[in-house]
Short mmCIF file of C-alpha atoms in Angstrom, two decimals:
data_model
loop_
_atom_site.label_atom_id
_atom_site.label_comp_id
_atom_site.label_asym_id
_atom_site.label_seq_id
_atom_site.Cartn_x
_atom_site.Cartn_y
_atom_site.Cartn_z
CA MET A 15 102.49 41.44 84.79
CA THR A 16 103.78 40.70 88.29
CA SER A 17 102.21 42.66 91.12
CA PHE A 18 104.67 44.39 93.41
CA ILE A 19 104.28 45.35 97.07
CA ASP A 20 106.83 47.58 98.76
CA LEU A 21 106.78 47.78 102.58
CA ASP A 22 108.99 50.06 104.63
CA LEU A 23 108.77 48.54 108.09
CA GLY A 24 110.06 51.70 109.72
CA LYS A 25 107.20 53.93 108.56
CA GLY A 26 104.33 52.55 110.62
CA LYS A 27 102.72 54.94 113.15
CA ASP A 28 98.94 54.39 113.24
CA VAL A 29 97.47 51.50 115.20
CA ILE A 30 94.77 49.25 113.77
CA SER A 31 92.25 49.24 116.59
CA LYS A 32 91.04 45.79 117.53
CA HIS A 33 87.53 47.26 117.56
CA ILE A 34 87.54 47.37 113.76
CA TYR A 35 86.89 43.62 114.08
CA GLY A 36 83.61 44.10 115.97
CA HIS A 37 80.24 42.38 115.54
CA PHE A 38 76.53 43.01 115.74
CA VAL A 39 73.48 41.13 117.05
CA GLU A 40 69.97 42.44 116.54
CA HIS A 41 66.52 41.16 117.41
CA LEU A 42 66.06 40.11 113.80
CA GLY A 43 65.08 36.71 112.46
CA ARG A 44 67.08 33.91 114.09
CA CYS A 45 70.05 35.99 115.17
CA ILE A 46 69.20 35.96 118.88
CA TYR A 47 66.18 33.72 119.43
CA ASN A 48 66.88 30.26 117.98
CA GLY A 49 70.37 31.53 117.27
CA LEU A 50 72.69 32.41 120.12
CA TRP A 51 69.90 32.29 122.74
CA VAL A 52 68.22 28.93 123.36
CA GLY A 53 67.12 29.38 126.98
CA ASP A 54 68.55 27.65 130.02
CA ASP A 55 66.10 24.74 129.75
CA SER A 56 67.27 23.82 126.23
CA PRO A 57 68.85 20.42 125.50
CA ILE A 58 71.42 22.30 123.40
CA PRO A 59 74.50 22.81 125.64
CA ASN A 60 74.34 26.33 127.03
CA THR A 61 75.44 28.55 129.86
CA ARG A 62 72.50 30.47 131.31
CA GLY A 63 70.66 30.17 127.98
CA ILE A 64 73.55 31.14 125.68
CA ARG A 65 74.89 28.45 123.32
CA ASN A 66 78.30 27.18 124.38
CA ASP A 67 79.47 26.29 120.86
CA ILE A 68 78.80 29.81 119.60
CA VAL A 69 80.67 31.37 122.52
CA GLU A 70 83.70 29.16 121.94
CA ALA A 71 83.75 29.91 118.21
CA LEU A 72 83.65 33.66 118.84
CA LYS A 73 86.31 33.59 121.53
CA ALA A 74 88.61 31.88 119.02
CA ILE A 75 88.53 34.94 116.73
CA LYS A 76 89.05 37.39 119.63
CA ILE A 77 85.76 39.23 119.18
CA PRO A 78 86.52 42.72 120.60
CA ASN A 79 83.05 44.28 120.88
CA LEU A 80 79.41 43.43 120.27
CA ARG A 81 76.64 45.84 119.25
CA TRP A 82 73.06 45.36 120.55
CA PRO A 83 69.97 45.55 120.48
CA GLY A 84 69.94 46.99 116.94
CA GLY A 85 69.78 48.21 114.27
CA CYS A 86 66.28 49.39 113.52
CA PHE A 87 65.05 47.37 116.48
CA ALA A 88 66.92 49.67 118.88
CA ASP A 89 64.60 52.61 118.25
CA ASN A 90 61.57 50.50 119.13
CA TYR A 91 63.17 48.83 122.15
CA HIS A 92 62.22 49.83 125.68
CA TRP A 93 64.80 48.32 127.96
CA LYS A 94 62.64 48.02 131.09
CA ASP A 95 60.53 45.39 129.29
CA GLY A 96 63.61 43.15 129.18
CA ILE A 97 64.58 43.02 132.89
CA GLY A 98 63.25 41.18 135.93
CA PRO A 99 61.94 37.62 136.13
CA ARG A 100 61.53 36.32 132.59
CA GLU A 101 58.06 34.97 133.24
CA ASP A 102 56.93 38.49 134.17
CA ARG A 103 58.36 40.30 131.16
CA PRO A 104 55.78 41.66 128.72
CA CYS A 105 55.72 40.44 125.13
CA MET A 106 56.30 42.88 122.30
CA VAL A 107 55.68 43.02 118.57
CA ASN A 108 58.84 43.36 116.50
CA THR A 109 57.44 45.83 113.98
CA ASP A 110 60.75 46.15 112.16
CA TRP A 111 61.33 42.50 111.35
CA GLY A 112 58.25 40.50 110.47
CA HIS A 113 55.81 41.57 113.22
CA VAL A 114 56.76 38.50 115.22
CA VAL A 115 55.93 38.52 118.92
CA GLU A 116 58.95 38.36 121.25
CA ASN A 117 58.88 37.42 124.93
CA ASN A 118 61.74 39.73 125.94
CA HIS A 119 63.64 36.84 127.54
CA PHE A 120 66.89 38.19 126.07
CA GLY A 121 67.41 41.60 127.65
CA THR A 122 70.08 43.69 129.33
CA HIS A 123 71.21 41.05 131.86
CA GLU A 124 71.39 38.33 129.22
CA PHE A 125 73.32 40.52 126.78
CA MET A 126 75.82 41.62 129.41
CA ASP A 127 76.22 37.99 130.46
CA LEU A 128 76.98 37.13 126.84
CA CYS A 129 79.64 39.86 126.69
CA GLU A 130 81.20 38.60 129.91
CA GLN A 131 81.31 35.05 128.58
CA LEU A 132 82.97 36.34 125.41
CA LYS A 133 85.24 38.73 127.34
CA THR A 134 84.19 41.44 124.90
CA GLU A 135 83.14 45.09 125.20
CA PRO A 136 79.39 45.79 125.01
CA TYR A 137 78.24 48.41 122.52
CA ILE A 138 74.75 49.53 123.52
CA CYS A 139 72.53 51.35 121.01
CA GLY A 140 70.01 53.63 122.72
CA ASN A 141 66.46 54.50 121.66
CA VAL A 142 66.12 58.01 120.23
CA GLY A 143 63.37 57.30 117.69
CA SER A 144 60.59 56.30 120.11
CA GLY A 145 62.32 56.67 123.47
CA THR A 146 62.77 59.54 125.88
CA VAL A 147 65.79 61.27 127.33
CA GLN A 148 64.82 59.96 130.76
CA GLU A 149 64.60 56.37 129.47
CA MET A 150 68.12 56.59 128.03
CA GLN A 151 69.52 58.24 131.14
CA GLN A 152 67.99 55.61 133.39
CA TRP A 153 69.34 52.74 131.29
CA VAL A 154 72.88 54.05 131.62
CA GLU A 155 72.37 54.52 135.37
CA TYR A 156 70.90 51.01 135.70
CA MET A 157 73.89 49.43 134.00
CA THR A 158 76.79 51.43 135.41
CA PHE A 159 76.02 53.19 138.72
CA ASP A 160 77.65 51.71 141.83
CA GLY A 161 75.66 53.24 144.67
CA GLN A 162 72.18 53.86 146.01
CA SER A 163 69.72 55.13 143.42
CA PRO A 164 66.37 53.97 142.04
CA MET A 165 67.96 52.39 138.95
CA ALA A 166 70.97 50.88 140.75
CA ASN A 167 68.66 49.43 143.39
CA LEU A 168 66.43 47.99 140.67
CA ARG A 169 69.46 46.30 139.08
CA LYS A 170 70.42 44.81 142.45
CA LYS A 171 66.86 43.61 142.96
CA ASN A 172 67.18 41.83 139.61
CA GLY A 173 70.26 39.96 140.76
CA LYS A 174 73.26 42.09 139.74
CA ASP A 175 74.89 43.79 142.73
CA GLU A 176 77.95 45.12 140.94
CA PRO A 177 77.51 47.46 137.97
CA TRP A 178 78.73 46.60 134.51
CA LYS A 179 81.25 48.54 132.48
CA VAL A 180 79.85 49.98 129.25
CA LYS A 181 82.48 51.41 126.94
CA PHE A 182 80.46 52.25 123.81
CA PHE A 183 77.02 53.84 123.59
CA GLY A 184 75.23 54.77 120.37
CA VAL A 185 72.74 57.62 120.59
CA GLY A 186 70.15 56.27 118.18
CA ASN A 187 70.39 54.27 114.96
CA GLU A 188 69.66 55.24 111.35
CA ASN A 189 67.67 58.25 112.52
CA TRP A 190 67.57 59.37 108.89
CA GLY A 191 65.44 56.25 108.23
CA CYS A 192 63.88 53.63 110.51
CA GLY A 193 65.01 55.59 113.59
CA GLY A 194 62.60 58.48 112.96
CA HIS A 195 63.07 59.73 109.37
CA MET A 196 64.70 62.88 110.72
CA LYS A 197 66.49 65.63 108.88
CA ALA A 198 70.15 65.99 109.72
CA GLU A 199 69.47 69.26 111.52
CA THR A 200 66.75 67.65 113.65
CA TYR A 201 68.94 64.73 114.65
CA ALA A 202 71.86 67.03 115.48
CA GLU A 203 69.68 68.79 118.05
CA LYS A 204 68.41 65.46 119.37
CA TYR A 205 71.96 64.18 119.71
CA ARG A 206 73.10 67.28 121.57
CA GLN A 207 70.21 66.82 123.98
CA TYR A 208 70.25 63.05 124.50
CA GLN A 209 74.00 62.64 124.82
CA THR A 210 74.04 65.13 127.69
CA TYR A 211 72.31 62.55 129.85
CA VAL A 212 74.49 59.60 128.87
CA ASN A 213 76.47 60.06 132.04
CA ASN A 214 79.66 58.54 133.37
CA TYR A 215 79.02 56.84 136.71
CA SER A 216 81.35 55.15 139.19
CA GLY A 217 84.49 55.38 137.09
CA ASN A 218 82.84 54.11 133.92
CA ASN A 219 83.84 56.16 130.86
CA ILE A 220 81.43 55.94 127.93
CA LEU A 221 82.52 56.69 124.37
CA LYS A 222 79.48 58.23 122.67
CA ILE A 223 78.64 57.50 119.06
CA ALA A 224 76.35 59.69 116.98
CA CYS A 225 74.16 58.38 114.19
CA GLY A 226 76.06 59.10 111.02
CA PRO A 227 75.22 58.92 107.34
CA SER A 228 73.87 56.30 105.05
CA GLU A 229 76.38 55.62 102.31
CA ALA A 230 77.25 58.85 100.43
CA ASP A 231 75.07 61.31 102.38
CA TYR A 232 77.85 63.85 102.88
CA HIS A 233 75.32 66.54 103.86
CA TRP A 234 74.41 64.50 106.95
CA THR A 235 78.06 64.23 107.96
CA GLU A 236 78.64 67.94 107.43
CA VAL A 237 75.62 68.96 109.53
CA ILE A 238 76.38 66.62 112.42
CA MET A 239 80.02 67.64 112.56
CA ARG A 240 79.19 71.33 112.31
CA GLU A 241 76.45 71.31 114.94
CA CYS A 242 78.03 68.86 117.37
CA MET A 243 81.56 70.28 117.25
CA LYS A 244 80.65 73.97 117.73
CA GLU A 245 81.82 74.30 121.31
CA THR A 246 84.92 72.25 120.59
CA GLN A 247 85.87 74.69 117.85
CA GLN A 248 85.10 77.67 120.09
CA LEU A 249 87.30 76.27 122.83
CA LYS A 250 90.08 75.50 120.36
CA ASN A 251 89.93 79.01 118.91
CA SER A 252 89.72 80.67 122.33
CA THR A 253 92.43 83.16 123.26
CA HIS A 254 92.55 81.84 126.83
CA ASP A 255 96.06 80.85 127.79
CA LYS A 256 94.96 78.50 130.59
CA PRO A 257 93.24 75.11 130.39
CA ILE A 258 89.47 75.38 130.58
CA HIS A 259 87.91 73.22 133.29
CA SER A 260 84.62 75.08 133.52
CA VAL A 261 81.04 74.02 132.83
CA TRP A 262 81.89 74.74 129.19
CA GLU A 263 84.08 71.65 129.10
CA TYR A 264 81.60 69.55 131.07
CA TYR A 265 78.46 70.36 129.13
CA ARG A 266 79.73 70.66 125.58
CA PRO A 267 78.40 67.95 123.24
CA GLN A 268 80.77 65.01 123.27
CA MET A 269 81.11 62.74 120.27
CA TRP A 270 83.76 60.06 120.16
CA GLY A 271 82.48 58.52 116.94
CA LEU A 272 80.21 59.06 113.96
CA SER A 273 78.64 55.95 112.50
CA LEU A 274 78.52 55.02 108.81
CA HIS A 275 76.33 52.34 107.24
CA TYR A 276 77.04 50.71 103.90
CA TYR A 277 75.92 47.39 102.47
CA VAL A 278 77.20 45.69 99.33
CA ARG A 279 73.94 45.14 97.47
CA ASN A 280 71.85 46.01 94.46
CA ARG A 281 68.91 48.00 95.79
CA LEU A 282 66.85 47.62 92.62
CA ASN A 283 67.28 43.89 92.21
CA TYR A 284 68.39 41.88 95.23
CA THR A 285 70.20 38.85 93.88
CA SER A 286 70.83 35.32 95.12
CA ALA A 287 73.63 34.66 97.58
CA THR A 288 74.62 31.45 95.80
CA LYS A 289 73.32 31.58 92.21
CA PHE A 290 75.38 34.12 90.31
CA ASP A 291 77.73 34.43 87.36
CA GLU A 292 80.92 36.40 86.83
CA SER A 293 79.03 39.61 86.04
CA LEU A 294 77.59 39.61 89.56
CA TRP A 295 80.94 38.59 91.05
CA PHE A 296 82.51 41.62 89.37
CA GLU A 297 79.65 43.97 90.33
CA TYR A 298 79.86 43.02 94.00
CA MET A 299 83.64 43.40 94.04
CA GLN A 300 83.19 46.91 92.59
CA ARG A 301 80.61 47.74 95.23
CA THR A 302 82.93 46.44 97.96
CA LEU A 303 85.78 48.70 96.84
CA TYR A 304 83.38 51.68 97.02
CA MET A 305 83.84 51.57 100.79
CA ASP A 306 87.27 53.15 100.32
CA GLU A 307 85.77 56.14 98.51
CA LEU A 308 83.07 56.56 101.15
CA ILE A 309 85.54 56.60 104.03
CA THR A 310 87.87 58.99 102.20
CA ASN A 311 85.11 61.45 101.34
CA HIS A 312 83.39 61.40 104.75
CA SER A 313 86.76 61.82 106.44
CA ASN A 314 87.47 64.83 104.24
CA VAL A 315 84.22 66.42 105.39
CA MET A 316 85.04 65.64 109.01
CA ASP A 317 88.52 67.17 108.58
CA GLN A 318 86.92 70.59 108.15
CA TYR A 319 85.75 70.47 111.78
CA ASP A 320 88.14 67.89 113.22
CA PRO A 321 91.50 68.07 111.43
CA ASP A 322 93.20 66.21 114.30
CA LYS A 323 90.89 63.22 113.74
CA LYS A 324 89.66 63.10 117.32
CA VAL A 325 86.22 61.91 116.13
CA ALA A 326 86.28 58.39 114.75
CA ILE A 327 84.36 56.88 111.87
CA ILE A 328 82.45 53.87 113.21
CA VAL A 329 81.24 51.61 110.40
CA ASP A 330 78.81 49.80 112.66
CA GLU A 331 76.81 48.19 109.86
CA TRP A 332 78.52 46.71 106.83
CA GLY A 333 78.44 43.54 104.78
CA SER A 334 76.71 41.86 101.84
CA TRP A 335 72.94 41.86 101.39
CA TYR A 336 71.12 39.45 99.06
CA GLU A 337 67.59 38.16 98.70
CA PRO A 338 66.60 35.78 101.54
CA GLU A 339 67.09 32.09 100.95
CA PRO A 340 64.08 30.44 99.29
CA GLY A 341 61.56 29.07 101.76
CA THR A 342 62.62 31.35 104.63
CA HIS A 343 60.76 34.29 106.15
CA PRO A 344 61.46 37.29 103.87
CA ARG A 345 61.95 39.64 106.85
CA PHE A 346 64.36 37.33 108.67
CA LEU A 347 67.13 38.16 106.15
CA PHE A 348 68.67 34.69 106.25
CA GLN A 349 71.20 34.20 103.45
CA GLN A 350 73.97 31.77 102.60
CA ASN A 351 77.60 32.78 102.72
CA THR A 352 80.03 31.92 99.93
CA LEU A 353 83.60 32.46 98.82
CA ARG A 354 82.39 35.74 97.30
CA ASP A 355 81.43 36.92 100.79
CA ALA A 356 84.87 35.94 102.07
CA LEU A 357 86.39 38.27 99.46
CA ILE A 358 83.92 41.01 100.42
CA ALA A 359 84.97 40.65 104.07
CA GLY A 360 88.68 40.49 103.29
CA VAL A 361 88.68 43.54 101.03
CA THR A 362 86.55 45.56 103.46
CA LEU A 363 88.76 44.77 106.44
CA ASN A 364 91.84 45.71 104.41
CA ILE A 365 90.19 49.05 103.64
CA PHE A 366 89.42 49.64 107.32
CA ASN A 367 92.99 48.75 108.27
CA ASN A 368 94.39 51.20 105.74
CA HIS A 369 92.11 53.97 107.11
CA CYS A 370 92.85 53.24 110.76
CA ASP A 371 93.78 56.87 111.39
CA ARG A 372 90.05 57.65 111.17
CA VAL A 373 88.24 54.29 111.34
CA LYS A 374 88.38 53.09 114.94
CA MET A 375 85.54 50.59 115.10
CA ALA A 376 83.31 48.56 112.80
CA ASN A 377 80.58 45.95 113.15
CA ILE A 378 79.73 43.45 110.43
CA ALA A 379 76.02 42.72 110.02
CA GLN A 380 75.26 40.30 111.48
CA LEU A 381 76.73 37.64 113.72
CA ILE A 382 74.36 34.67 113.37
CA ASN A 383 71.75 33.63 110.76
CA VAL A 384 71.25 37.18 109.41
CA LEU A 385 72.84 38.85 106.35
CA GLN A 386 76.62 38.24 106.13
CA ALA A 387 76.67 35.95 109.13
CA LEU A 388 79.75 34.33 110.60
CA ILE A 389 77.73 31.46 112.03
CA LEU A 390 74.66 29.56 110.81
CA THR A 391 72.54 27.30 113.03
CA ASP A 392 69.91 24.66 112.41
CA GLY A 393 68.55 23.31 115.66
CA SER A 394 71.50 21.91 117.57
CA ASP A 395 73.77 22.03 114.49
CA MET A 396 76.14 24.92 113.90
CA LEU A 397 78.52 25.77 111.06
CA LEU A 398 81.18 28.39 110.41
CA THR A 399 80.95 30.42 107.20
CA PRO A 400 83.74 31.61 104.88
CA THR A 401 83.32 35.07 106.44
CA TYR A 402 84.07 33.61 109.88
CA TYR A 403 87.32 32.19 108.56
CA VAL A 404 88.37 35.58 107.18
CA PHE A 405 87.98 37.11 110.64
CA ASP A 406 90.08 34.24 112.00
CA MET A 407 92.79 34.83 109.38
CA TYR A 408 92.83 38.60 110.00
CA LYS A 409 92.75 38.60 113.81
CA ASP A 410 96.51 39.20 114.11
CA HIS A 411 95.99 42.74 112.80
CA GLN A 412 94.16 43.66 116.01
CA ASP A 413 96.00 46.45 117.88
CA SER A 414 99.02 46.13 115.59
CA THR A 415 100.77 49.02 113.86
CA LEU A 416 99.71 49.64 110.27
CA ILE A 417 102.53 49.38 107.75
CA PRO A 418 101.76 51.59 104.76
CA LEU A 419 102.34 49.70 101.55
CA ASP A 420 102.89 50.68 97.94
CA LEU A 421 101.01 48.31 95.68
CA GLU A 422 101.37 48.00 91.93
CA THR A 423 98.98 45.54 90.34
CA ARG A 424 97.21 44.88 87.07
CA ASP A 425 93.50 45.47 86.51
CA TYR A 426 90.85 42.79 86.42
CA LEU A 427 88.77 43.66 83.35
CA PHE A 428 85.16 42.70 82.83
CA GLY A 429 82.88 44.28 80.25
CA ASP A 430 83.53 48.00 80.32
CA GLY A 431 84.77 47.95 83.89
CA SER A 432 88.08 47.42 85.63
CA ILE A 433 89.21 47.03 89.24
CA PRO A 434 92.63 46.28 90.78
CA VAL A 435 93.34 42.57 91.02
CA VAL A 436 95.14 42.64 94.37
CA ASN A 437 93.88 44.27 97.56
CA ALA A 438 96.08 44.24 100.67
CA SER A 439 96.96 45.59 104.09
CA ALA A 440 99.88 44.98 106.45
CA SER A 441 100.74 45.44 110.10
CA ARG A 442 103.43 44.75 112.68
CA ASN A 443 102.63 43.46 116.15
CA GLN A 444 104.42 44.11 119.43
CA GLU A 445 106.57 41.01 118.98
CA GLY A 446 107.88 42.39 115.69
CA LYS A 447 106.07 39.93 113.44
CA VAL A 448 104.59 41.30 110.23
CA HIS A 449 101.17 40.21 109.00
CA ILE A 450 100.02 40.80 105.42
CA THR A 451 96.51 40.01 104.22
CA LEU A 452 95.78 39.83 100.51
CA CYS A 453 92.79 39.27 98.26
CA ASN A 454 92.84 38.26 94.60
CA LEU A 455 89.62 39.66 93.13
CA ASP A 456 90.05 37.96 89.77
CA PRO A 457 87.99 34.73 89.75
CA ASN A 458 89.87 33.31 86.76
CA ARG A 459 93.58 34.07 86.99
CA SER A 460 96.24 33.64 89.62
CA GLU A 461 98.61 36.54 90.28
CA GLU A 462 102.34 36.51 90.89
CA ILE A 463 103.26 38.94 93.67
CA THR A 464 106.70 40.10 94.76
CA PHE A 465 107.23 41.73 98.17
CA ASN A 466 110.14 43.94 99.19
CA LEU A 467 110.39 44.31 102.98
CA LYS A 468 112.74 47.14 103.91
CA GLY A 469 114.10 48.28 107.25
CA GLU A 470 114.56 44.95 109.02
CA ASN A 471 116.95 42.03 109.39
CA ALA A 472 116.67 39.10 107.05
CA ILE A 473 113.53 37.00 107.16
CA SER A 474 113.71 33.93 109.39
CA SER A 475 110.32 32.33 108.69
CA VAL A 476 107.17 32.79 106.65
CA ASN A 477 103.86 31.05 107.34
CA ALA A 478 100.62 31.50 105.48
CA ARG A 479 97.02 30.31 105.27
CA ILE A 480 94.72 30.56 102.28
CA LEU A 481 90.97 30.45 101.73
CA THR A 482 89.82 29.56 98.23
CA ASP A 483 87.88 27.05 96.16
CA PRO A 484 87.46 26.18 92.47
CA ALA A 485 83.85 27.49 92.60
CA MET A 486 82.93 31.15 93.05
CA ASN A 487 79.83 30.17 95.00
CA ALA A 488 81.43 27.57 97.27
CA CYS A 489 79.76 27.52 100.68
CA ASN A 490 79.43 25.44 103.81
CA THR A 491 76.16 23.60 104.37
CA PHE A 492 74.88 21.43 107.18
CA GLU A 493 75.44 18.45 104.90
CA GLN A 494 78.99 19.60 104.08
CA PRO A 495 80.04 22.01 106.87
CA ASP A 496 83.74 21.93 105.91
CA GLN A 497 83.45 22.47 102.17
CA ILE A 498 85.50 25.67 102.36
CA LYS A 499 87.94 26.52 105.14
CA PRO A 500 91.53 27.79 105.36
CA CYS A 501 94.50 25.56 104.73
CA ASN A 502 98.26 26.06 104.86
CA PHE A 503 99.84 27.82 101.89
CA ASN A 504 103.40 26.78 101.11
CA ASP A 505 104.06 28.16 97.63
CA ILE A 506 106.37 30.87 98.98
CA LYS A 507 109.88 31.76 97.87
CA VAL A 508 112.17 33.80 100.15
CA GLN A 509 115.46 35.42 99.25
CA GLY A 510 116.89 37.84 101.79
CA ASN A 511 114.08 40.31 102.43
CA TRP A 512 112.28 39.50 99.20
CA ILE A 513 109.25 37.22 99.02
CA SER A 514 107.47 35.95 95.94
CA ILE A 515 104.21 34.03 95.76
CA ILE A 516 101.59 33.05 93.22
CA LEU A 517 98.22 34.06 94.67
CA PRO A 518 95.47 31.78 93.33
CA ALA A 519 92.36 33.20 91.71
CA LYS A 520 89.49 34.31 93.99
CA SER A 521 91.40 33.82 97.21
CA VAL A 522 92.14 35.38 100.58
CA LEU A 523 95.67 34.91 101.95
CA ALA A 524 97.15 35.74 105.36
CA ILE A 525 100.95 35.78 105.72
CA GLU A 526 102.98 35.92 108.94
CA ILE A 527 106.65 36.93 108.71
CA ALA A 528 109.28 36.69 111.45
CA PHE A 529 112.80 38.14 111.30
CA LYS A 530 116.21 37.05 112.50
#
């Protein structure tokens, strides 16, 4: 059977936010310390302690936002310990990740410097689990107030006269678990309270993100939406015929986004990142596709309180999770990254693209040396993983208009299970070029695909890049850092506005189409 994709280029209306392609760094293992942060006295080339090679690699994929300081770490982090002269900062025990002692040398100033070097938006996650309302309020004031105040003056004393811009702020993390083991009703009240004091100063406009559910906890979503959208519903249902600019509007709980966390893993039996057979390939592809069901179902719950989709789903933790590599610290979560992870990333990003009416931001976990990392380091050496290359291949979707597509494809059968062979998304940028990203989930068979592009002049050029390898577990190592990377794909036939290709087994393909 030939797979068929039908695209009507005139039907696109929703924009794929660039923030879907966001990232995440946590004080966990070697993500920050001995990862992106080496200190300004390191022989490894750096700018104010931040590795230059990592910054350049991330700028190349147009990283749009970066989440910090966690993760579970966020609800144990007290920001004032991470400011001022580094030699005076108190050490702390990282109780979440291995009870290692940290020196707090990477704090607010260092993170904001990193974001400025990357030209990316900071996404700060505040401490609800063990922090106070005052602590959160003061952190926002410290970062963003341009004037005379205790916190602004403290920032200036620490060397930053001008305030930073902070676009995204998360009010707690996983408060159903490591962030306090709260009931949904308890967190809803906490959110309503804490977010009140996440203020906008000096023209800075913060988009507030509430802690959302773990996986399929639809009760959590229902409670948070119900309790945090009450005043919004009352205002919407009001019989007033004039705009309301009263204290009602000012004080009502504000929630731009609701987070969702989902990892592709087997909770009962964490498996190896590199040693697996086809049964585990198939299982992890199934688990990856489950993201589509989660987003659909949570969005349906949210529609009851927010039918206009003003509140976004923020998938700020996602990715694959395996057992740590042998010989490494079990709480540092260091794992290799294979072609299987490239497929997991490609399929997941396609799902986010296709749900861009509700999904407005996402953050893969994590950036360096932790879980489904884009970059691995070993001393001064650095390598790019297959997942990094997927982000590079997909970057043209950022802020482009989603093109809905009709996809007919065969099933990939294994044992008693079946999943669609082809997974895809498409978009059109402001220059009129169309980008299509495809994944072949079958590790054994190639797939012929025919595309019908309607509503445009004839095709003038088609360019494509592919990521694949004969081995399911192909990965880059420090001995062979370029084992798997994208290459040009030329097996493309064009006739008018029809395209046909043969998509190799276990591959990710990115196509760019220009028109006459």
